[in-house]
Short mmCIF file of C-alpha atoms in Angstrom, two decimals:
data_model
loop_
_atom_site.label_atom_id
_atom_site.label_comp_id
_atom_site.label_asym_id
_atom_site.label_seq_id
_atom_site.Cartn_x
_atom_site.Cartn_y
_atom_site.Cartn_z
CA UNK A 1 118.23 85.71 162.53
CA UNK A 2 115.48 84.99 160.65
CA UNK A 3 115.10 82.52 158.48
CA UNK A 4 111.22 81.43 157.88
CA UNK A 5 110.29 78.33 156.63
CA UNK A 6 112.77 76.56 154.40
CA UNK A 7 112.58 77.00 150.83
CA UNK A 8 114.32 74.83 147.98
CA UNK A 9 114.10 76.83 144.76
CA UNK A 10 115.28 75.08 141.32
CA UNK A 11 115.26 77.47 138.40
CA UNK A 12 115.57 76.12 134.60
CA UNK A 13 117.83 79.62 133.29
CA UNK A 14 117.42 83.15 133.86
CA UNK A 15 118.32 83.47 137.22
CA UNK A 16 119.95 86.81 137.31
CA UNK A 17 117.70 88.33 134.30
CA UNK A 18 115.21 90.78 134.50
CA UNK A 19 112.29 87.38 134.38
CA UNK A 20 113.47 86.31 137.79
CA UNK A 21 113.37 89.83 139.59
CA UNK A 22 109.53 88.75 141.03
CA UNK A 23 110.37 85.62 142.47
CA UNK A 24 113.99 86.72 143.95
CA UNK A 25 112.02 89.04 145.67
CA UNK A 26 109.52 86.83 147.08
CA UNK A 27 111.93 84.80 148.16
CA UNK A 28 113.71 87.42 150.12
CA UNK A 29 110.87 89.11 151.59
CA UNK A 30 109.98 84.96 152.84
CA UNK A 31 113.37 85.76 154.87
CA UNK A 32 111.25 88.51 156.89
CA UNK A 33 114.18 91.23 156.55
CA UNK A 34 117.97 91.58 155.95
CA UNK A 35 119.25 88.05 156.23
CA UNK A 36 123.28 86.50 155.89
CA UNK A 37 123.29 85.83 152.08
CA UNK A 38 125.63 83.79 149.92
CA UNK A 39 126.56 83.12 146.81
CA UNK A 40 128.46 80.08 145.88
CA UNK A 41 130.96 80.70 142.90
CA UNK A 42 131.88 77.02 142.65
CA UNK A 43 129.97 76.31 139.79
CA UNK A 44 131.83 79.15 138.03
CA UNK A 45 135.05 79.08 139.68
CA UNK A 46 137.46 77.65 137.46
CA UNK A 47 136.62 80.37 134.88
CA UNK A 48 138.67 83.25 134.57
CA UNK A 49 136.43 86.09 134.84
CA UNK A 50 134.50 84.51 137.81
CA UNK A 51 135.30 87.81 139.79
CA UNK A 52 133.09 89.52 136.57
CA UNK A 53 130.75 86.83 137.24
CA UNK A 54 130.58 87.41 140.98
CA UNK A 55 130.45 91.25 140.58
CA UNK A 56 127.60 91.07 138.59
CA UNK A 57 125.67 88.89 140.73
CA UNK A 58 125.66 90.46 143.52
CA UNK A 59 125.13 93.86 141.32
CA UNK A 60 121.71 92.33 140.17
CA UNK A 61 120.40 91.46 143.32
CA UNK A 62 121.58 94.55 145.45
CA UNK A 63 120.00 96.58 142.16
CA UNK A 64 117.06 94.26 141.56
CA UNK A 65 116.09 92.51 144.51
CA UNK A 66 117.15 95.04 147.16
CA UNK A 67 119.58 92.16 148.61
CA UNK A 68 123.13 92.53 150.01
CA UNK A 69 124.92 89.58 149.45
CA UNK A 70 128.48 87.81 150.16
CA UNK A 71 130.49 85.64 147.70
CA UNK A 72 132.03 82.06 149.34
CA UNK A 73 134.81 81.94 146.93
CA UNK A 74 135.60 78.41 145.46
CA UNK A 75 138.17 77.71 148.05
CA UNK A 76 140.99 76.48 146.61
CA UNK A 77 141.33 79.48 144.53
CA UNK A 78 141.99 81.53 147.61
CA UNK A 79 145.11 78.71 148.12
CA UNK A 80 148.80 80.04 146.99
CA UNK A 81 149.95 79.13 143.75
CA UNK A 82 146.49 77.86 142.70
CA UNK A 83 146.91 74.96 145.32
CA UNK A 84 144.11 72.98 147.23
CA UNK A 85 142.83 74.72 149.91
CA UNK A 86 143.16 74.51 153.91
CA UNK A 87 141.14 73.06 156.36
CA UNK A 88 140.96 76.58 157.67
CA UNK A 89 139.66 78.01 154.54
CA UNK A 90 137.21 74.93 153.83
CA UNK A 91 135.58 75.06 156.83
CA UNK A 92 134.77 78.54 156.76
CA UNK A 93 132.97 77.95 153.38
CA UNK A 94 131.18 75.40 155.17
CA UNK A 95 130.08 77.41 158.20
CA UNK A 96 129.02 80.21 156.16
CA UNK A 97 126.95 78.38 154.14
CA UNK A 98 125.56 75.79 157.06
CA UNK A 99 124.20 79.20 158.65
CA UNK A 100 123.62 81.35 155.82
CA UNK A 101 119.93 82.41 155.78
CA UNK A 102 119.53 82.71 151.71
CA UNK A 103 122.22 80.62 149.43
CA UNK A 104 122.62 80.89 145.72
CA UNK A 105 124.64 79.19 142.84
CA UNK A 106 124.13 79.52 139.28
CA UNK A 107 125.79 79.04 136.00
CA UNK A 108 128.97 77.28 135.53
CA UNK A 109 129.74 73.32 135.06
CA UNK A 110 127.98 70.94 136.94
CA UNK A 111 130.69 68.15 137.04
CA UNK A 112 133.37 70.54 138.43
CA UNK A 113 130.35 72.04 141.09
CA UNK A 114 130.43 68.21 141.75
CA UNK A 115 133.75 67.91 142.16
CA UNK A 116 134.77 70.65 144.32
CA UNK A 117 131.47 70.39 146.74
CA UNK A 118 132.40 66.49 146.87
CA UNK A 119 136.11 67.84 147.79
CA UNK A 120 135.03 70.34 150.51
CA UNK A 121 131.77 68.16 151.57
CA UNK A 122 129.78 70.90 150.71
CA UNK A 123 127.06 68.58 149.85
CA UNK A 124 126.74 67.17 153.09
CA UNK A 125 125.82 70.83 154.25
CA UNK A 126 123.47 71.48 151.34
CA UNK A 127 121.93 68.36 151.75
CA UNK A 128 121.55 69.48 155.47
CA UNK A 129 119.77 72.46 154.96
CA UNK A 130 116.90 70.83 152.87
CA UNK A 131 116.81 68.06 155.60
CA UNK A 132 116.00 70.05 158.07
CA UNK A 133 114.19 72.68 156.29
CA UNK A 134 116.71 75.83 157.21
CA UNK A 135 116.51 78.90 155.22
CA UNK A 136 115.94 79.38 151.42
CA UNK A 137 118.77 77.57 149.09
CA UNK A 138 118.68 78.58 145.54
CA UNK A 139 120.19 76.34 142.91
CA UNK A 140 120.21 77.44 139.13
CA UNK A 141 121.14 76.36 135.76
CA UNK A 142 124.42 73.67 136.36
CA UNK A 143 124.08 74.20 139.92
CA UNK A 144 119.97 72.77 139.63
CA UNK A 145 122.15 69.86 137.57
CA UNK A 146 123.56 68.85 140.94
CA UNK A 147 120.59 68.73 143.41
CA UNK A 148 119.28 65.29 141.46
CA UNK A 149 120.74 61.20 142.66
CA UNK A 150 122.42 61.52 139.26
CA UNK A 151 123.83 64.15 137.40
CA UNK A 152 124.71 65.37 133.84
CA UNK A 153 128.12 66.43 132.84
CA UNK A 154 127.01 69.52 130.47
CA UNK A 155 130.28 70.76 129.43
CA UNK A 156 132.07 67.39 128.81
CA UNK A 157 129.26 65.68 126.53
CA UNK A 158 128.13 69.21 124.44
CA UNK A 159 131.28 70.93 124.56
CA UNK A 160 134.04 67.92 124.55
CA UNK A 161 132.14 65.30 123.00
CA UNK A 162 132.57 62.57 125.37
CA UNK A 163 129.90 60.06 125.66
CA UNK A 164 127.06 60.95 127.76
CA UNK A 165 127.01 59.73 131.34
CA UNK A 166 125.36 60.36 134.56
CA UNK A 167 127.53 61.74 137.58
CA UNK A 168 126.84 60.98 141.25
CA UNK A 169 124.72 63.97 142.35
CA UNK A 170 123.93 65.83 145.60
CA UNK A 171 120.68 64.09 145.68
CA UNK A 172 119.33 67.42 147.74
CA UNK A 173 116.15 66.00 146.35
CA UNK A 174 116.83 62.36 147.47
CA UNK A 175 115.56 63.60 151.14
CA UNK A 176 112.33 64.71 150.24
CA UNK A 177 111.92 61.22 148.89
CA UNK A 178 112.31 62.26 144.60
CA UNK A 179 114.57 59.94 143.44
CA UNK A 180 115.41 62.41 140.34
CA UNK A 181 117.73 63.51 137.87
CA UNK A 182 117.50 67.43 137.26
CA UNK A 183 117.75 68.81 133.64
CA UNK A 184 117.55 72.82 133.55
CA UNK A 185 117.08 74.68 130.22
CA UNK A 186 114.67 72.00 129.49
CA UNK A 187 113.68 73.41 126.54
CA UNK A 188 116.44 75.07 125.20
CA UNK A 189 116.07 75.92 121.08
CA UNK A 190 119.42 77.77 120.68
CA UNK A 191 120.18 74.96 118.42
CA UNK A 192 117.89 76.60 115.68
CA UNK A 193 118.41 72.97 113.15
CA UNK A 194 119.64 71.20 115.60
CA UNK A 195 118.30 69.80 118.66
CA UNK A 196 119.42 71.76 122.20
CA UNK A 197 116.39 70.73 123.97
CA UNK A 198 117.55 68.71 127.42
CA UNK A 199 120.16 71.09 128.63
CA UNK A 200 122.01 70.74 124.79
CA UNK A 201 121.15 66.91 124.66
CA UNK A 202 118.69 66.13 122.38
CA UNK A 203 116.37 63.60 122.43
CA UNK A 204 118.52 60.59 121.04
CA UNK A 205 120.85 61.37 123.99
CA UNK A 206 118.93 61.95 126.21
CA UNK A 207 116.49 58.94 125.55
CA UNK A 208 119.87 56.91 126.04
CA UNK A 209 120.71 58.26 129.29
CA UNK A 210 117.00 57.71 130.58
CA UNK A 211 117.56 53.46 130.20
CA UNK A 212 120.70 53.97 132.72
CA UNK A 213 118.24 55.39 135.39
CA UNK A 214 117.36 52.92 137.69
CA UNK A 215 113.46 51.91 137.54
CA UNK A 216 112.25 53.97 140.35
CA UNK A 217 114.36 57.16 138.89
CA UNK A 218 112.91 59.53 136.43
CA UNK A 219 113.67 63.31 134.57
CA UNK A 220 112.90 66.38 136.28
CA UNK A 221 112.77 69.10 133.81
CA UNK A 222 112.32 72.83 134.18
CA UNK A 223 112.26 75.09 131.36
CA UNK A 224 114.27 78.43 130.84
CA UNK A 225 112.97 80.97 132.69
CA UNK A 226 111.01 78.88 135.27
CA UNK A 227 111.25 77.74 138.23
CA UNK A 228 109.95 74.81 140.96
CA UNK A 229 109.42 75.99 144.96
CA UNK A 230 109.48 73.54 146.99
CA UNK A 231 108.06 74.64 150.52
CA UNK A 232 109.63 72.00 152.70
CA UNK A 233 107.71 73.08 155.85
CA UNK A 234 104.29 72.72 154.19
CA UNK A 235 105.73 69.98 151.73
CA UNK A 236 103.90 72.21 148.64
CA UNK A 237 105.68 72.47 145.10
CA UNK A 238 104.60 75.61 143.20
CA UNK A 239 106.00 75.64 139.47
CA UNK A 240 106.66 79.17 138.65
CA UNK A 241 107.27 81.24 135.11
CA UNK A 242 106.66 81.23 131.15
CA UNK A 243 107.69 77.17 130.94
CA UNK A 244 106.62 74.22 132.27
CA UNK A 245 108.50 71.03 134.62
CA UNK A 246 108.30 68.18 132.89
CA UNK A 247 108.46 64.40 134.63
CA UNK A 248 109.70 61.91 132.16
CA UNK A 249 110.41 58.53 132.35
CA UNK A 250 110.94 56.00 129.50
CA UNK A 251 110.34 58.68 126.83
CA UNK A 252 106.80 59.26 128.47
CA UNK A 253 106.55 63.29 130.11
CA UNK A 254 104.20 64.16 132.06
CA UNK A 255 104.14 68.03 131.91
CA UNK A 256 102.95 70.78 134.71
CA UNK A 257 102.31 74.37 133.55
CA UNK A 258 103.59 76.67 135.17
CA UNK A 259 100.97 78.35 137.44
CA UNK A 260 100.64 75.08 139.06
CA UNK A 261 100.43 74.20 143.03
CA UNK A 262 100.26 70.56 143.75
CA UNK A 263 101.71 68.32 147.02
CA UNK A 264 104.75 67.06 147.16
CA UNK A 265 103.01 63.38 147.68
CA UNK A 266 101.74 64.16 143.99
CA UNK A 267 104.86 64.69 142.68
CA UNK A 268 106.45 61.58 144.17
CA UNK A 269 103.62 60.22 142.64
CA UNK A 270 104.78 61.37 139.67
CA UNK A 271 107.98 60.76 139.41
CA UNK A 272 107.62 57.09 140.63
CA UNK A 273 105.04 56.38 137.86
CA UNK A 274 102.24 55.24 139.95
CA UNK A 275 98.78 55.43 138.59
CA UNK A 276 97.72 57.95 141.09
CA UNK A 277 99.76 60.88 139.47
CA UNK A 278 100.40 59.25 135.89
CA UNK A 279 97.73 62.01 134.62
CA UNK A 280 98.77 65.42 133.48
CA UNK A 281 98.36 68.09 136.50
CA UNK A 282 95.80 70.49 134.94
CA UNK A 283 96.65 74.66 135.51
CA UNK A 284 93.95 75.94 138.03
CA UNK A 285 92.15 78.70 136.30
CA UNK A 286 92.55 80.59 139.43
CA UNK A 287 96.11 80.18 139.23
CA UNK A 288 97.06 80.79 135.51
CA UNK A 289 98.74 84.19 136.29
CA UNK A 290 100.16 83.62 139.53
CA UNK A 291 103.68 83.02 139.36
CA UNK A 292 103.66 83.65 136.27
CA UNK A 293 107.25 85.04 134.84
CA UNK A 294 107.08 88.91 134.20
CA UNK A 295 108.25 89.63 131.33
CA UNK A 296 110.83 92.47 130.10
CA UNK A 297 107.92 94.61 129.29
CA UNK A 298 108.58 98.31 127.68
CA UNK A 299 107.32 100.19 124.55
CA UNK A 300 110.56 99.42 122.80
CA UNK A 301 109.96 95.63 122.64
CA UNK A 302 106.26 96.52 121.36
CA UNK A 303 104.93 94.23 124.51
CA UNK A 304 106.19 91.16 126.66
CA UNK A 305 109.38 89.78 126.10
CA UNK A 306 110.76 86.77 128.42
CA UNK A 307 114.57 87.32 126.86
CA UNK A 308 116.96 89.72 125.76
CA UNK A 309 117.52 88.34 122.55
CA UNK A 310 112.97 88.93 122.32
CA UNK A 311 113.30 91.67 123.65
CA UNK A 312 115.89 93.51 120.65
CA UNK A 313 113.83 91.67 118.29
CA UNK A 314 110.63 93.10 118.87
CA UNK A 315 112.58 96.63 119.65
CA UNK A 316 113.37 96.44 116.03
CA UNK A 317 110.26 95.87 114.34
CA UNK A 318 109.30 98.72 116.12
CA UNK A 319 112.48 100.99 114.65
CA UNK A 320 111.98 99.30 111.44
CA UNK A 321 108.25 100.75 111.48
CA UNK A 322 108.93 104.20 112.93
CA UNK A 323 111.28 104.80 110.32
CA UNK A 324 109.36 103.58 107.45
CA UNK A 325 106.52 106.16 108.72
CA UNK A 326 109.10 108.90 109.15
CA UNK A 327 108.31 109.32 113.11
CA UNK A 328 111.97 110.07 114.53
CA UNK A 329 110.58 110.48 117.59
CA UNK A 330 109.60 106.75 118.23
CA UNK A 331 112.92 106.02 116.81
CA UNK A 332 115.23 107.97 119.43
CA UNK A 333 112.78 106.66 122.18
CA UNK A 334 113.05 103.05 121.13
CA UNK A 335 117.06 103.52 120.98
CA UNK A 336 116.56 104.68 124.56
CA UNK A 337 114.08 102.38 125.68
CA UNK A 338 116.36 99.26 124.05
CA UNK A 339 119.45 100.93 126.22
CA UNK A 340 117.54 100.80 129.38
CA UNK A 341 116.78 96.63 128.21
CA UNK A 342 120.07 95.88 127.77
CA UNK A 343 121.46 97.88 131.23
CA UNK A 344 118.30 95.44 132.91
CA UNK A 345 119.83 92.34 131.14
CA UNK A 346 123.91 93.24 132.32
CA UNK A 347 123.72 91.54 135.16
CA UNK A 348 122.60 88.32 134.27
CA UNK A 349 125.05 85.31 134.81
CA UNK A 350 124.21 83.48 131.59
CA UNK A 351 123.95 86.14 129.29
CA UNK A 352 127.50 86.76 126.80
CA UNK A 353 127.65 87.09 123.70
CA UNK A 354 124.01 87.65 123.79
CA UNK A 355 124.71 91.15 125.42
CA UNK A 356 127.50 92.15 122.83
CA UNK A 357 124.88 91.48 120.11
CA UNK A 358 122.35 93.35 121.74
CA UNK A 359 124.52 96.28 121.84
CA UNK A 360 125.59 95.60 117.84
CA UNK A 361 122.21 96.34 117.37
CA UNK A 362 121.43 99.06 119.25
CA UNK A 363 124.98 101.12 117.53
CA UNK A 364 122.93 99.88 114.42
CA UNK A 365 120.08 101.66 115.28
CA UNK A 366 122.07 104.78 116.39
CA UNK A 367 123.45 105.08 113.28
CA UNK A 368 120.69 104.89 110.99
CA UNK A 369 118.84 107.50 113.09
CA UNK A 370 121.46 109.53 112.69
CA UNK A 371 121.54 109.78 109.00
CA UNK A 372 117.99 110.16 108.95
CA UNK A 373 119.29 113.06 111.41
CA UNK A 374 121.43 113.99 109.15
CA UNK A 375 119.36 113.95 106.01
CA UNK A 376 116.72 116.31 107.73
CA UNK A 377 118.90 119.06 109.05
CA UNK A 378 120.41 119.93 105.05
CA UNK A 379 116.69 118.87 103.56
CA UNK A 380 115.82 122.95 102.89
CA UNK A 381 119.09 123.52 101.43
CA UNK A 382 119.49 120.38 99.50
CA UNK A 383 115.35 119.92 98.54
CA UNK A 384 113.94 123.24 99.20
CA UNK A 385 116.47 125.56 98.10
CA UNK A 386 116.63 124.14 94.27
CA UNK A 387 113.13 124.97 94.30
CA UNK A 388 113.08 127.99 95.86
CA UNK A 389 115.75 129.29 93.91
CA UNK A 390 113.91 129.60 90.52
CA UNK A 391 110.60 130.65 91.85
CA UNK A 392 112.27 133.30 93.88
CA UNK A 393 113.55 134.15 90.43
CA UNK A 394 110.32 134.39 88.93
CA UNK A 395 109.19 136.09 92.06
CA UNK A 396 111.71 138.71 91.14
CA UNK A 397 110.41 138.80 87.26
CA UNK A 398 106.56 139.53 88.05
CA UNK A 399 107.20 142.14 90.73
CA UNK A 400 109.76 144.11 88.26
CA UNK A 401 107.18 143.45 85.23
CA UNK A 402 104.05 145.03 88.08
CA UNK A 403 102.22 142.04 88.86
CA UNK A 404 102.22 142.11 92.23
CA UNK A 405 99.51 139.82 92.70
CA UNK A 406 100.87 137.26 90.68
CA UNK A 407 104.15 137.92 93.10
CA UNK A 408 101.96 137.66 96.51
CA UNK A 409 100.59 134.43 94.92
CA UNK A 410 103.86 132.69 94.98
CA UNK A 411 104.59 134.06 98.45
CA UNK A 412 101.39 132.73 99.30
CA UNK A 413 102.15 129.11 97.83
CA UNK A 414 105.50 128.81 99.35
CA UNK A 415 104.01 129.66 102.94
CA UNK A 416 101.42 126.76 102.88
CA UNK A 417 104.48 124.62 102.03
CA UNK A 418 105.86 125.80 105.42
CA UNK A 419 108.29 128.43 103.91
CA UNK A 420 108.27 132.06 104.81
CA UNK A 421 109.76 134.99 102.79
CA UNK A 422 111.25 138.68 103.65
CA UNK A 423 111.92 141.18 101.37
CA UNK A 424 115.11 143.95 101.55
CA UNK A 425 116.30 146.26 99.69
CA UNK A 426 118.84 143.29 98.88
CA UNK A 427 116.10 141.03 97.53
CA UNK A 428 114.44 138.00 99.00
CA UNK A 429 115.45 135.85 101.99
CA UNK A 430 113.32 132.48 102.89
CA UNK A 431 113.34 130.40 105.94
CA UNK A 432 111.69 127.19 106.24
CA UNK A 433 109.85 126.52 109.69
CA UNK A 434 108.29 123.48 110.59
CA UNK A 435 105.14 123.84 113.46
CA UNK A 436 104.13 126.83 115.11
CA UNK A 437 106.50 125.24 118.22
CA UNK A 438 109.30 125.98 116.00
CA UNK A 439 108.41 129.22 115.59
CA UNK A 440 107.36 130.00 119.02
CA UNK A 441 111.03 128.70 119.66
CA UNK A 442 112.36 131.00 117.29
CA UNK A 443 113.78 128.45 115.53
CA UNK A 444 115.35 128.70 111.82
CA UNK A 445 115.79 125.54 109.91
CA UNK A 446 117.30 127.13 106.97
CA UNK A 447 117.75 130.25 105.87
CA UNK A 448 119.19 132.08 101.60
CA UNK A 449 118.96 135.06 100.51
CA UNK A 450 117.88 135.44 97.10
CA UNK A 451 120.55 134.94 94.16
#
């Protein structure tokens, strides 16, 4: 067993998408080798596909990442008749995850995460780890809601309505002396006119929920599709991705790009105000690619694209301008390309209805290429043959009347245009060809005899 120097990594979104591949990866490879992995469903495990959810997890990282993981079920749904669970079956959740190398948990509610790890004292064990600086512990999207003194209930005050209210957290981050509440997808703009920044807060809410913090508490915020590293043996915090992590307090951020190495000192600095750190941590030109986010990069999105829902977007401008210039062969390789986007995207935790539009799109795309399909494989019988027809006839007319040059003159006008004619004893017969591959193929895109 292996497992390095301990790790705490927060992520903002994305954890299973094709943005976080890079970092998974670093994170593993910190493990020196194949390591006992888990993934906590709790956060998830009152839904009713969580076995989808699971599936797919461990689907991305055995695909992605090259990592074999296990799944500690939220226990109680192991119990009969949906019933608590055991002492039996609670403690071995808690022994596999007190001496699990790598841990993970991700999307899902953060209050009933709360709950149930309250229930099964699956914080204490969390909180453990960090303490003492054991292995690398992963906590995502409602499970980074948890890791803070105080947490917020997501689904109750976006989805239910209820007034918003901090939660007793894990306070994971409470050891290393960051008296903080976490807010992942810290700058969320699903909202489009309305404001989703703040995990689906808003600033009004938010701003309210900042005055119940006591004084020496602040905001940590990470943005989608970025991350914080916390090396608790060298007591260095790297901010990694496209975003930033933002520490607020009062209304007043203080933000730090990602790209960013500082000490942990600084960012208790930070957090508790103090003049020291109360200045913006600058991005080290040195470091303004590392750690940087990769993107989902291919020549259907037309360059870099952090999200799916970029990624389709740029894919079609692209079909949009390969069609307009009549290139089908961009167009079938950006319908493949955009395939191969959305397969990369599957696996991700978060991602829904986001996929099942993706794939609207794509169908979309199918079809119009296939009329355009369509359209080209009757064009020399529906365009070329009601030309052909009548000069054929006058083709017919000139060599009757003797003027066979006048005749070879329309053969030699309809061959420029591609179109190549045979005479019988029967009359005329044309065939349309369109490159010399096509005829070095043998290939006959249409083919009359003359009426």
């Amino acid at each position: 067993m292996n497992a390095g120097r301990g790790i705490l990594a927060l992520m903002g979104s994305g954890e299973t998408s094709p943005t976080m591949v890079t970092l998974h990866r670093e994170l593993v490879a910190h493990l020196g080798g194949d390591a006992d992995a888990v993934i906590l469903e709790t956060p998830y495990g009152f839904q009713v596909n969580r076995d989808d959810i699971s599936t797919r997890a461990r689907e991305y990282f055995r695909r992605s990442v090259g990592f074999t993981t296990v799944v500690a079920p939220d226990a109680h749904t192991d119990a009969p008749s949906g019933g608590a669970a055991g002492d039996g079956d609670a403690d071995k959740v808690r022994d596999r995850v007190r001496r699990a190398e790598w841990v993970f948990s991700g999307p899902g509610s953060p209050s009933y995460a709360l709950g149930r790890w309250h229930t099964l004292r699956l914080g204490e064990i969390l909180r453990e780890r960090v303490g003492r600086g054991y292995g690398v512990t992963v906590m995502a999207s409602a499970a980074a809601c948890t890791v803070g003194f105080a947490a917020l209930p997501v689904y109750e005050v976006y989805k239910a309505g209820h007034p918003p209210a901090w939660l007793d957290g894990l306070d994971l981050l409470g050891v290393l002396g960051l008296p903080v509440a976490v807010i992942p997808h810290y700058d969320n703009a699903e909202g489009g006119t309305h404001d989703t920044r703040f995990c689906y807060l808003g600033e009004p809410r938010l701003a309210a929920l900042e005055h119940e913090l006591p004084d020496e508490g602040a905001v940590l915020g990470i943005d989608e599709h970025t991350a914080v590293i916390v090396d608790l043996d060298t007591s260095v915090v790297r901010v990694w991705g496209r975003g930033v992590m933002t520490i607020r307090r009062r209304g007043v951020s203080v933000p730090v790009p990602g790209g960013t190495t500082l000490p942990l000192e600084q960012l208790r600095d930070l957090v508790g105000g103090r003049e020291s750190g109360a200045v913006p941590v600058p991005r080290r030109p040195a470091d303004s690619d590392v750690g940087a986010a990769p993107r989902t990069t291919t020549p259907a999105t037309g360059g870099a694209a952090a999200t799916l829902q970029e990624a389709v977007a740029a894919a079609e401008l692209r079909f949009d301008a390969a069609q307009e210039a009549r290139d089908a062969a961009t167009m079938a390789e950006v319908v493949v390309e955009l395939e191969s986007v959305i397969a990369a995207w599957s696996a991700d935790m978060e991602e829904d209805q986001g996929g099942e539009w993706a794939r609207t799109v794509l169908h979309g795309m199918i079809r119009r290429l296939a009329r355009a399909a369509g359209r080209g494989l009757t064009e020399p019988e529906h365009t070329l043959g009601r030309i052909l027809t009548p000069l054929l006839g006058l083709r017919r007319r000139l060599r009757a009347d003797g003027a066979y040059d006048l005749a070879d003159e329309v053969r030699e006008a309809v061959a420029a245009g591609g179109v190549l004619l045979r005479d019988t004893p029967e009359g005329s017969e044309w065939r349309w060809e369109e490159g010399a591959d096509d005829r070095a193929a043998g290939t006959t895109t249409g083919c009359r005899p003359e009426e």
